[in-house]
Tab-separated table of C-alpha atoms and ligand atoms in Angstrom:
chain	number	residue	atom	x	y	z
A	1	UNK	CA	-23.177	-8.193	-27.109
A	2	UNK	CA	-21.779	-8.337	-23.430
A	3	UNK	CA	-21.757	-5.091	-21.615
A	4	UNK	CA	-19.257	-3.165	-19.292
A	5	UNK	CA	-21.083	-0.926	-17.009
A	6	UNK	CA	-19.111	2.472	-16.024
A	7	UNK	CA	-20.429	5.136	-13.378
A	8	UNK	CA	-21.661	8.732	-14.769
A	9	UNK	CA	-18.532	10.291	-13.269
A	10	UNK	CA	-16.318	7.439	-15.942
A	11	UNK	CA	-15.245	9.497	-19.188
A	12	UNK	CA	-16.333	6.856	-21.723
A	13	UNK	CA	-14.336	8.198	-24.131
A	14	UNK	CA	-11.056	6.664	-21.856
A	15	UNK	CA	-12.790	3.145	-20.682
A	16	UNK	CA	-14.088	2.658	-24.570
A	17	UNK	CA	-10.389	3.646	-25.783
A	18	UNK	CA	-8.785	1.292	-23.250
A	19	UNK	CA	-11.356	-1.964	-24.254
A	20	UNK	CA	-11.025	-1.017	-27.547
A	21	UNK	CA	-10.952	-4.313	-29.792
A	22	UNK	CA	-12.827	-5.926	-27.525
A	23	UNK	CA	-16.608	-7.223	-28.340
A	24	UNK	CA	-17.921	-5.193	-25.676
A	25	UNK	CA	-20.536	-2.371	-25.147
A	26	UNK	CA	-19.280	0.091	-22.974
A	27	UNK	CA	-21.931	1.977	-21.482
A	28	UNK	CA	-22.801	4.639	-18.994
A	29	UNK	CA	-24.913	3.362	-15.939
A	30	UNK	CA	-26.178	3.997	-12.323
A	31	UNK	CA	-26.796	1.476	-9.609
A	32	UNK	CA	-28.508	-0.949	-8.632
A	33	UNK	CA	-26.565	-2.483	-10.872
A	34	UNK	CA	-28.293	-5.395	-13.429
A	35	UNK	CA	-27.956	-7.119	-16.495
A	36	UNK	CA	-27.648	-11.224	-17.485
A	37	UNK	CA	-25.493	-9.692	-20.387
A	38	UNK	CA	-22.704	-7.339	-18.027
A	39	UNK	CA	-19.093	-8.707	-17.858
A	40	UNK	CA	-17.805	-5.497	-16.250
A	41	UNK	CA	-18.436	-3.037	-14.012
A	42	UNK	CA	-16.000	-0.122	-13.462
A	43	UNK	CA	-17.604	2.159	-10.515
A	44	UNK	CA	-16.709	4.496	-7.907
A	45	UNK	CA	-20.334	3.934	-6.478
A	46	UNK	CA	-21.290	1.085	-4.345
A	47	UNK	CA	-21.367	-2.599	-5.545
A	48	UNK	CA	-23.275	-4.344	-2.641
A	49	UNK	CA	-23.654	-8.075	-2.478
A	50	UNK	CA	-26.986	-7.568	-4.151
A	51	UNK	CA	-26.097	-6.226	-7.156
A	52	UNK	CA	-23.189	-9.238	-7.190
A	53	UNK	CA	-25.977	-11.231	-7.245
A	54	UNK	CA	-28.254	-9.400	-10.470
A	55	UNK	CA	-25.152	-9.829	-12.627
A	56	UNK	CA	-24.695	-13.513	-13.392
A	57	UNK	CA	-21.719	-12.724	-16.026
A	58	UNK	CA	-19.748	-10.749	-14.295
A	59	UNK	CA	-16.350	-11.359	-14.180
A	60	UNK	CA	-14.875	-7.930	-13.206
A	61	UNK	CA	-15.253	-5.371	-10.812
A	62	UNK	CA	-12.475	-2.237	-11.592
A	63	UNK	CA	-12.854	0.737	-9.235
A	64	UNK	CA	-11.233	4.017	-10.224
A	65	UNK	CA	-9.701	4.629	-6.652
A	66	UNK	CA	-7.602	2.976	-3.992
A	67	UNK	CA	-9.794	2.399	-1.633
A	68	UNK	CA	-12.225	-0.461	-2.367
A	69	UNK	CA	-14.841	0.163	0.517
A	70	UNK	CA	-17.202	1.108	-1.880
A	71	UNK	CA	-17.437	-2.541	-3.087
A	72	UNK	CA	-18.299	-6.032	-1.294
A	73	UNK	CA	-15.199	-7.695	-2.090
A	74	UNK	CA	-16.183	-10.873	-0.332
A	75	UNK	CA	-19.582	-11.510	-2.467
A	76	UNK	CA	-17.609	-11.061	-5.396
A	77	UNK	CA	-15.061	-13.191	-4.357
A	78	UNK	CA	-17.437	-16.120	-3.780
A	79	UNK	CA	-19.745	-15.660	-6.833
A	80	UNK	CA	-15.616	-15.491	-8.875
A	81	UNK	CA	-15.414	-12.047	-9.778
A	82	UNK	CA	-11.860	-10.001	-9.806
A	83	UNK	CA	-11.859	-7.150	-7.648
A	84	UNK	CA	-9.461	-4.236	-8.953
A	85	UNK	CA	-8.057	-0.567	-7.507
A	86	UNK	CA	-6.088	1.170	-8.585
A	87	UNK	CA	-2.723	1.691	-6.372
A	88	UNK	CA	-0.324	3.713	-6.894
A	89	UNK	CA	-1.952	7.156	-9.224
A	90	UNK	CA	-1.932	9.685	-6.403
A	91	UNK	CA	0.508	8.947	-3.871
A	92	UNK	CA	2.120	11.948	-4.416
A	93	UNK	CA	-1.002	13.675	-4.930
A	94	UNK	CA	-2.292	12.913	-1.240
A	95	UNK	CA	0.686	12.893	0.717
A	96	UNK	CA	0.964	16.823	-0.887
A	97	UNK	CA	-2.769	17.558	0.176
A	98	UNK	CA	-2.442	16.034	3.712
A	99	UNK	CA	0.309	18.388	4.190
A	100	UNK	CA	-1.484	21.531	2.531
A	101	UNK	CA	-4.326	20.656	5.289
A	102	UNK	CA	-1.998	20.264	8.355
A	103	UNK	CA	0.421	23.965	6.871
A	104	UNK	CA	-2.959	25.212	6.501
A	105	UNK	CA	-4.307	24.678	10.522
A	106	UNK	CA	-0.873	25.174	11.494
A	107	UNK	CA	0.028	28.708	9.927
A	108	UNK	CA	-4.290	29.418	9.796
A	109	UNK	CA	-4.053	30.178	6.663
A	110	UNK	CA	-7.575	29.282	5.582
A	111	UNK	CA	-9.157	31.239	9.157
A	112	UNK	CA	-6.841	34.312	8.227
A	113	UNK	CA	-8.501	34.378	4.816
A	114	UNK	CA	-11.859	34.097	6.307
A	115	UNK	CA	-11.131	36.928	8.612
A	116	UNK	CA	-9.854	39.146	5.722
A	117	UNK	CA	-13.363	37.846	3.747
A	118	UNK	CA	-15.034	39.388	6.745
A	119	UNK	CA	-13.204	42.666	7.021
A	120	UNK	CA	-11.091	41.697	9.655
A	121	UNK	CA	-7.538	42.753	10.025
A	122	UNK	CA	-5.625	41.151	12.427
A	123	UNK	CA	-2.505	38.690	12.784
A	124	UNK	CA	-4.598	36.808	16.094
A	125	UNK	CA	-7.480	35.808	13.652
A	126	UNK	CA	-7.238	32.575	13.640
A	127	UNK	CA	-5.648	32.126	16.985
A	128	UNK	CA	-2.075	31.009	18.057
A	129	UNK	CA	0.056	30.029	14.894
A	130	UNK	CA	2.929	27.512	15.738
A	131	UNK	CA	6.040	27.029	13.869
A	132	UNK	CA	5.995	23.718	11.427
A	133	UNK	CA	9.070	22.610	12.453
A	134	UNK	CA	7.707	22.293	16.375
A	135	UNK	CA	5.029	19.987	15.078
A	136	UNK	CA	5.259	16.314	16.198
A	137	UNK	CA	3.223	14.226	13.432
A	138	UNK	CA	1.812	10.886	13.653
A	139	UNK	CA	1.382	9.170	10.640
A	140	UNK	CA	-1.341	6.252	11.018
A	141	UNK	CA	-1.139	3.952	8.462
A	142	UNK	CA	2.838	3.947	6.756
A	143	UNK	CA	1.677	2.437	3.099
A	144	UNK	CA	2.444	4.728	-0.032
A	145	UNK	CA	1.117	7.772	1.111
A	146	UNK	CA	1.455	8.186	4.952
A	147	UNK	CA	5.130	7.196	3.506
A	148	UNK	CA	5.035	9.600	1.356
A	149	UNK	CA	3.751	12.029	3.934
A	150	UNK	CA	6.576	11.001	6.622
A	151	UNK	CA	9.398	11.971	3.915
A	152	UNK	CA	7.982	15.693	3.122
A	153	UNK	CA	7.478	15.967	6.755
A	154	UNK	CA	10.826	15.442	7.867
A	155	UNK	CA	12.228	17.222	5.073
A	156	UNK	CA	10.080	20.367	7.005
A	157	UNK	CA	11.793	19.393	9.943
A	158	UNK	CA	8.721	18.072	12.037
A	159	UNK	CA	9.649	14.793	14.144
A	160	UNK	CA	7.606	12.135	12.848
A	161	UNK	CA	6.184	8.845	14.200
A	162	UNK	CA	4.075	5.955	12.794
A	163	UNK	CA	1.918	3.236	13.681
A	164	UNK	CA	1.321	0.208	11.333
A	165	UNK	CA	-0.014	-2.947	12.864
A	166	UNK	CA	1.620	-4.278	9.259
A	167	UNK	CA	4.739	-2.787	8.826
A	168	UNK	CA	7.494	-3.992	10.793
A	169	UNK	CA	9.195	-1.690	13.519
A	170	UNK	CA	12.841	-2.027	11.216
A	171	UNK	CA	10.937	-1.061	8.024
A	172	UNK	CA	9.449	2.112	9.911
A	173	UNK	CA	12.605	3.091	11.275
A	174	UNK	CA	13.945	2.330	8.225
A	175	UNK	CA	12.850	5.214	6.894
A	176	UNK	CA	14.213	7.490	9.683
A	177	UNK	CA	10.642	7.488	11.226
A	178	UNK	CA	9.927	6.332	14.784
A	179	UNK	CA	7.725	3.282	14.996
A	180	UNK	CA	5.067	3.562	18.002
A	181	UNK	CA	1.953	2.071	19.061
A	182	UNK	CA	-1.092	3.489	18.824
A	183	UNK	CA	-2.094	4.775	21.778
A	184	UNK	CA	1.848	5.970	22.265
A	185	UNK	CA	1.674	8.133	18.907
A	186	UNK	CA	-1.741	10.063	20.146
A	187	UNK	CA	-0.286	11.064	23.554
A	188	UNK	CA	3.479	12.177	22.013
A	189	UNK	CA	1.890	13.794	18.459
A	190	UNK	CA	0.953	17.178	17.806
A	191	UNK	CA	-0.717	16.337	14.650
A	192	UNK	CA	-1.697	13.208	13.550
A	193	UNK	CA	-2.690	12.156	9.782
A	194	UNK	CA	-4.706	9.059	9.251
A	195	UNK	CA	-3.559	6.840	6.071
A	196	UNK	CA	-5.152	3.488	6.554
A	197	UNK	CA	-7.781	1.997	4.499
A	198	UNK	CA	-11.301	1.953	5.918
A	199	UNK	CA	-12.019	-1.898	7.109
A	200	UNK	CA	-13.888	-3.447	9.280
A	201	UNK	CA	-11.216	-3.245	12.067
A	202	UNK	CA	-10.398	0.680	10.808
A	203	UNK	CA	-13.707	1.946	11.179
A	204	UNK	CA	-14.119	4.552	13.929
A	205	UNK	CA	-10.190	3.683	14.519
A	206	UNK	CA	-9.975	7.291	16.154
A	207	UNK	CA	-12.813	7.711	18.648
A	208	UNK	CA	-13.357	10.171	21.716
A	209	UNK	CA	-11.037	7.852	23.749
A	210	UNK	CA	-7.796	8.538	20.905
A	211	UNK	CA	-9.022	12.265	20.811
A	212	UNK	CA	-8.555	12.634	24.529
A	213	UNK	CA	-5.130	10.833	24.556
A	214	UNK	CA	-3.960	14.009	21.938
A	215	UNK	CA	-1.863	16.786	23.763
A	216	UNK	CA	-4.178	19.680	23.952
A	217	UNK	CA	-4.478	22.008	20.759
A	218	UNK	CA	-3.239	19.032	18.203
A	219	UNK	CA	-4.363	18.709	14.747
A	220	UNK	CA	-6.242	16.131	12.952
A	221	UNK	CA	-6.057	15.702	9.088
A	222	UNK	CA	-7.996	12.781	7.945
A	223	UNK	CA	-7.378	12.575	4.122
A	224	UNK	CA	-8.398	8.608	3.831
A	225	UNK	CA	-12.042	8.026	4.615
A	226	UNK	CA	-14.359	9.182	6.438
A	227	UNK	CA	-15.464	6.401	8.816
A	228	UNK	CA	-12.352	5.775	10.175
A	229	UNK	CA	-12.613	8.774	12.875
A	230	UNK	CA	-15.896	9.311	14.682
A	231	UNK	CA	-17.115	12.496	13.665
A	232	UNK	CA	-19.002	13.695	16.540
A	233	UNK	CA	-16.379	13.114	18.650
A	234	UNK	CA	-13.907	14.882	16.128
A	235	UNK	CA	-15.968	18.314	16.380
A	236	UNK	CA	-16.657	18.268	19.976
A	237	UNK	CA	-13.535	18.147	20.517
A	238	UNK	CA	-12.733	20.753	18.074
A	239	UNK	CA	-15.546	23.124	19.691
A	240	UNK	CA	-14.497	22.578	23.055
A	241	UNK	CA	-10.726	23.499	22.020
A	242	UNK	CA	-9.397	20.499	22.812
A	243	UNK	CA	-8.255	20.078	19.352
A	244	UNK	CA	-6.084	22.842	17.691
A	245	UNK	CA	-7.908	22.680	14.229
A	246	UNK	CA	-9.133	19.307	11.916
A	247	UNK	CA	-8.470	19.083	7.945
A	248	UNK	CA	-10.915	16.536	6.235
A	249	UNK	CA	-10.794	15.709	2.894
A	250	UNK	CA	-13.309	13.260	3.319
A	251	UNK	CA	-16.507	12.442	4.862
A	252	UNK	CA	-19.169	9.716	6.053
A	253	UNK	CA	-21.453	10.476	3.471
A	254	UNK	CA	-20.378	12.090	0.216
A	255	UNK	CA	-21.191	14.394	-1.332
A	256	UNK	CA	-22.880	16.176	1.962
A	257	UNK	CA	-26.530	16.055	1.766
A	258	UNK	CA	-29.381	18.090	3.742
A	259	UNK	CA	-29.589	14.888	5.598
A	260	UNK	CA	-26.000	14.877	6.242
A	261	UNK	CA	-24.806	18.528	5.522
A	262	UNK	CA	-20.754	19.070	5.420
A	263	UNK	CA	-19.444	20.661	8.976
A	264	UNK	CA	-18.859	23.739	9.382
A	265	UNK	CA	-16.518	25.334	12.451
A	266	UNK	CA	-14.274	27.910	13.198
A	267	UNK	CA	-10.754	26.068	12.535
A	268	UNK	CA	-12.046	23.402	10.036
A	269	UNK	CA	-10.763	23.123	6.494
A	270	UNK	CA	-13.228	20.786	4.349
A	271	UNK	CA	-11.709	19.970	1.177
A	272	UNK	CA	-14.219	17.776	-1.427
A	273	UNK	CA	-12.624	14.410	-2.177
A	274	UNK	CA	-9.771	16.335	-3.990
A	275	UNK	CA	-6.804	14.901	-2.426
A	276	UNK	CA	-6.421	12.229	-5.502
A	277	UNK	CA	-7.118	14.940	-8.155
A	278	UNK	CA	-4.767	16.036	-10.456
A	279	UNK	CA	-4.703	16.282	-14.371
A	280	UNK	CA	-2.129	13.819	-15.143
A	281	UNK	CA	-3.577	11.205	-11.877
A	282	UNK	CA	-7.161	11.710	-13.542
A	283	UNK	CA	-5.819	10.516	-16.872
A	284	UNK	CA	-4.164	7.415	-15.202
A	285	UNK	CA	-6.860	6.328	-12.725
A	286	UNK	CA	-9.728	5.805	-15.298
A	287	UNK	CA	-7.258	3.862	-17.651
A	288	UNK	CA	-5.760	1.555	-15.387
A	289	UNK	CA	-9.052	0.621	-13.842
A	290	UNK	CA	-10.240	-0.334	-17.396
A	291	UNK	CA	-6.891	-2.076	-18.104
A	292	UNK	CA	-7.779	-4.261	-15.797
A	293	UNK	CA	-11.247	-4.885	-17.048
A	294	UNK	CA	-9.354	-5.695	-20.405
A	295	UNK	CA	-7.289	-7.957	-18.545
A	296	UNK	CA	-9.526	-10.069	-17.326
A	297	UNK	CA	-11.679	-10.111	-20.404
A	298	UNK	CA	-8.835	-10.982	-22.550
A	299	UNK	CA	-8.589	-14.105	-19.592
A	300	UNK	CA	-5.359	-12.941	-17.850
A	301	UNK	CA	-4.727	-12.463	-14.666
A	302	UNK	CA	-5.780	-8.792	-13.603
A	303	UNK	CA	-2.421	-6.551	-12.545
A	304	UNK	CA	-4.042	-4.823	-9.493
A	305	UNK	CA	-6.280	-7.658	-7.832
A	306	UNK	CA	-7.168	-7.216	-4.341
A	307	UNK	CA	-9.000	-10.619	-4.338
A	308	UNK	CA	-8.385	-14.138	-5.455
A	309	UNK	CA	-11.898	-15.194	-7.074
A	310	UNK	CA	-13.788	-18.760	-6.082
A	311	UNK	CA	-13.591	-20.711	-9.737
A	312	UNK	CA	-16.596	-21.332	-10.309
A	313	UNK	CA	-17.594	-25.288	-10.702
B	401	NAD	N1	-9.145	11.210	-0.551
B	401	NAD	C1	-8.697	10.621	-1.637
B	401	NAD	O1	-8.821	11.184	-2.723
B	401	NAD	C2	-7.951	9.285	-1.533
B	401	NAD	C3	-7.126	8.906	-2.612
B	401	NAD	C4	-6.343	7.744	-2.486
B	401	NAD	C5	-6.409	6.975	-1.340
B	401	NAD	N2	-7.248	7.360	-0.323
B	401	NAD	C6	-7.306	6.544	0.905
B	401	NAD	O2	-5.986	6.414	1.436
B	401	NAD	C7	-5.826	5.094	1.942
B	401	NAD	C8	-4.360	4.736	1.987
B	401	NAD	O3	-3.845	4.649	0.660
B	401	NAD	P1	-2.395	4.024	0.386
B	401	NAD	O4	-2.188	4.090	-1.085
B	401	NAD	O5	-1.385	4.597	1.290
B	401	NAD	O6	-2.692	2.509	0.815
B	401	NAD	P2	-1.628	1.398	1.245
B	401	NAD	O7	-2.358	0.107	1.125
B	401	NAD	O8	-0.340	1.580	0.523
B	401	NAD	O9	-1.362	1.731	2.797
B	401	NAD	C9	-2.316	1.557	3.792
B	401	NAD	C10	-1.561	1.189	5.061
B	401	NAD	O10	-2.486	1.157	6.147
B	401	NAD	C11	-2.058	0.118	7.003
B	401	NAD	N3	-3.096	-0.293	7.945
B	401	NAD	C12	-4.047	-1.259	7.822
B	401	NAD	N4	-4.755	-1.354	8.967
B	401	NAD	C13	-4.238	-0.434	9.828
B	401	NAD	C14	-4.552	-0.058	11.168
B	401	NAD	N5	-5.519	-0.681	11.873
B	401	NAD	N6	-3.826	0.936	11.738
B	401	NAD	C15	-2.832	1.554	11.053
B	401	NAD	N7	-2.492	1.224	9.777
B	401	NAD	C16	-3.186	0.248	9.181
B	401	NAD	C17	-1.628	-0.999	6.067
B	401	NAD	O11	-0.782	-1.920	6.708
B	401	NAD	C18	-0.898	-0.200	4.986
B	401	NAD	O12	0.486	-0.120	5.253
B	401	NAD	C19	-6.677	4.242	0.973
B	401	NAD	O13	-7.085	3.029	1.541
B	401	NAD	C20	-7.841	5.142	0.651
B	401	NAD	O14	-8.894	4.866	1.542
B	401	NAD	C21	-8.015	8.484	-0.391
C-alpha cells in the first residue's frame, strides 16, 4: 500500500481523518526521508533535494505552515511534485503576537516582570517607557499579516509605513498606510516588524547597515523567520543601546541547541515559534495541509500550490 509520511509533531489522528477513504498508510516518520512506496509527505522538517530524490512516487509535499523554506521547492518542482502551505490559518494569530512583542518592549513589560522576579521595585527597571501612540512602525513585508499588523496599529494610533517591493504604492496607501522604500522606512520608523517570507533575496534583508539607518532606541520585532535579520548584528546593536529592545519569535536554528543556544539580553523578549499557535489555528493547519495531500491523490489540482510541477514524460 502507498504511504504518506507525516513529521512526529503531525497528530495522526487529523492527517488519517482527513485521507480517510483513501488507500493510503498514513504513518509517523523522521527525515531523511525514503521510500519507493511514499506518495506524500506532510512535514514541518526539511525536505532537501535529496530526499526529493529517495522518493520516486511522490507526488505531494504539504507543509503545516506558511512559510515553505523548510522545503526545496525547485527539486520538487522538476522531479513533478506539488508543493503546498498553508495560507491563511494564523493571520490574525501573528499580526496579534507581533504586536504583544512590540507593547511588550515598548511599555517593558516583560523587563518590569523580571525586575519584580528579582526583588526589584522600581518604575525605571526596564528603562525609559514611551507612549504607543508616539511609535512610528514599519511594516516590512504588507501580505496578510504585516496587513493585518498595519490595521491594529493604526487603530493604537501609531503612524505606520510599509515597504513591499510587490505591492503597489496605491494598494499600500490604500489601506491608509504610507508606502516607503526601504531604506526610507528604517531612518523615519521607531519600530519596525519584519513580515516577508525568508528567500533567497530576504535572507539577512536587515543587516548592520539597516540597523544603523534606525533612529536610536527603535525596536525590532521579527516574528517571520529567523534568517531574514542578521543576528549578530541585531544584538550588538541591542548591547550597545543602539536599539531600544528586539522581540523574536523566531530564530536561525530552532529549537536553540548548545551549539546554537537562544539569546539572552537585558531588553530581549524570545518567544518559541508561538506566534501561529492557537487552539482553533492548530486544528486548521494540520487539516488543510492534508487536504491538500487528498487533493492531489484524488488527481485534482491542490487548493494552496506554491509550485506548478514539471509533468513528468
Ligand atoms: N512564527 C510563526 O509562527 C509564523 C507563522 C506564519 C507565518 N510566518 C512567516 O510570516 C511570513 C509572512 O506571512 P504572510 O501570511 O503575511 O505571507 P504573505 O505571502 O501574505 O506576505 C508576504 C509579503 O512579503 C512580501 N515580500 C516579498 N519579498 C519582500 C522583500 N524583499 N521585502 C519586503 N517584502 C517582501 C510579499 O510581496 C508579500 O506581500 C511567512 O512567509 C512566514 O515565514 C511565521
Amino acid at each position: 500500500m502507498a504511504r504518506v509520511l507525516c513529521d512526529p509533531l503531525v497528530p495522526l489522528e487529523c492527517a488519517r481523518a482527513a485521507l480517510a477513504g483513501l488507500d493510503v498508510s498514513v504513518e509517523s516518520s523522521t527525515p531523511p526521508w525514503s521510500g519507493d512506496d511514499v506518495v506524500g509527505l506532510l512535514s514541518w522538517e526539511p525536505v532537501t533535494a535529496a530526499d526529493i530524490g529517495r522518493l520516486p512516487s511522490l507526488r505531494v509535499i504539504a507543509t503545516p505552515s506558511v512559510g515553505v523554506d523548510h522545503v526545496d521547492v525547485e527539486a520538487a518542482t522538476r522531479q513533478g511534485v506539488w508543493v503546498c502551505n498553508v495560507p491563511e490559518y494564523c493571520v490574525d494569530e501573528m499580526a496579534d503576537h507581533a504586536l504583544a512583542l512590540l507593547l511588550a518592549l515598548v511599555r517593558g513589560v516583560v523587563e518590569l516582570d523580571r525586575s519584580v522576579r528579582a526583588g526589584l521595585w522600581s518604575h525605571q527597571a526596564a528603562g525609559t517607557l514611551r507612549r504607543l501612540s508616539d511609535v512610528r512602525l514599519g511594516v516590512i513585508g504588507f501580505g496578510r499579516i504585516g496587513r493585518a499588523l498595519a490595521s491594529r496599529a493604526h487603530a493604537l494610533g501609531m503612524d505606520v509605513c510599509a515597504h513591499d517591493p510587490f505591492v503597489s504604492d496605491d494598494e499600500i496607501s490604500a489601506a491608509g498606510v504610507r508606502p516607503a522604500a526601504l531604506d526610507d522606512l528604517l531612518q523615519g520608523s521607531t519600530a519596525i516588524s519584519l513580515h516577508s517570507p525568508l528567500t533567497p533575496e530576504t535572507r539577512r534583508l536587515i543587516g548592520s547597515r539597516e540597523l544603523a539607518l534606525l533612529p536610536y532606541g527603535a525596536y525590532v520585532v521579527n516574528v517571520s523567520r529567523g534568517g531574514l535579520v542578521d543576528t549578530s548584528a541585531l544584538l550588538e546593536a541591542l548591547e550597545s543601546g543602539r536599539l531600544g529592545g528586539v522581540g523574536l519569535d523566531v530564530l536561525h536554528v530552532e529549537p536553540p541547541s548548545r551549539a546554537s543556544p537562544a539569546p539572552a539580553a537585558p531588553r530581549l523578549v524570545v518567544t518559541p515559534h508561538a506566534g501561529w499557535y492557537s487552539e482553533q489555528a492548530e486544528a486548521a493547519v494540520f487539516r488543510r495541509a492534508a487536504e491538500s495531500i487528498h487533493d492531489v491523490l484524488e488527481g485534482r489540482r491542490p487548493r494552496d500550490a506554491v509550485n506548478e510541477p514539471v509533468p513528468q514524460g
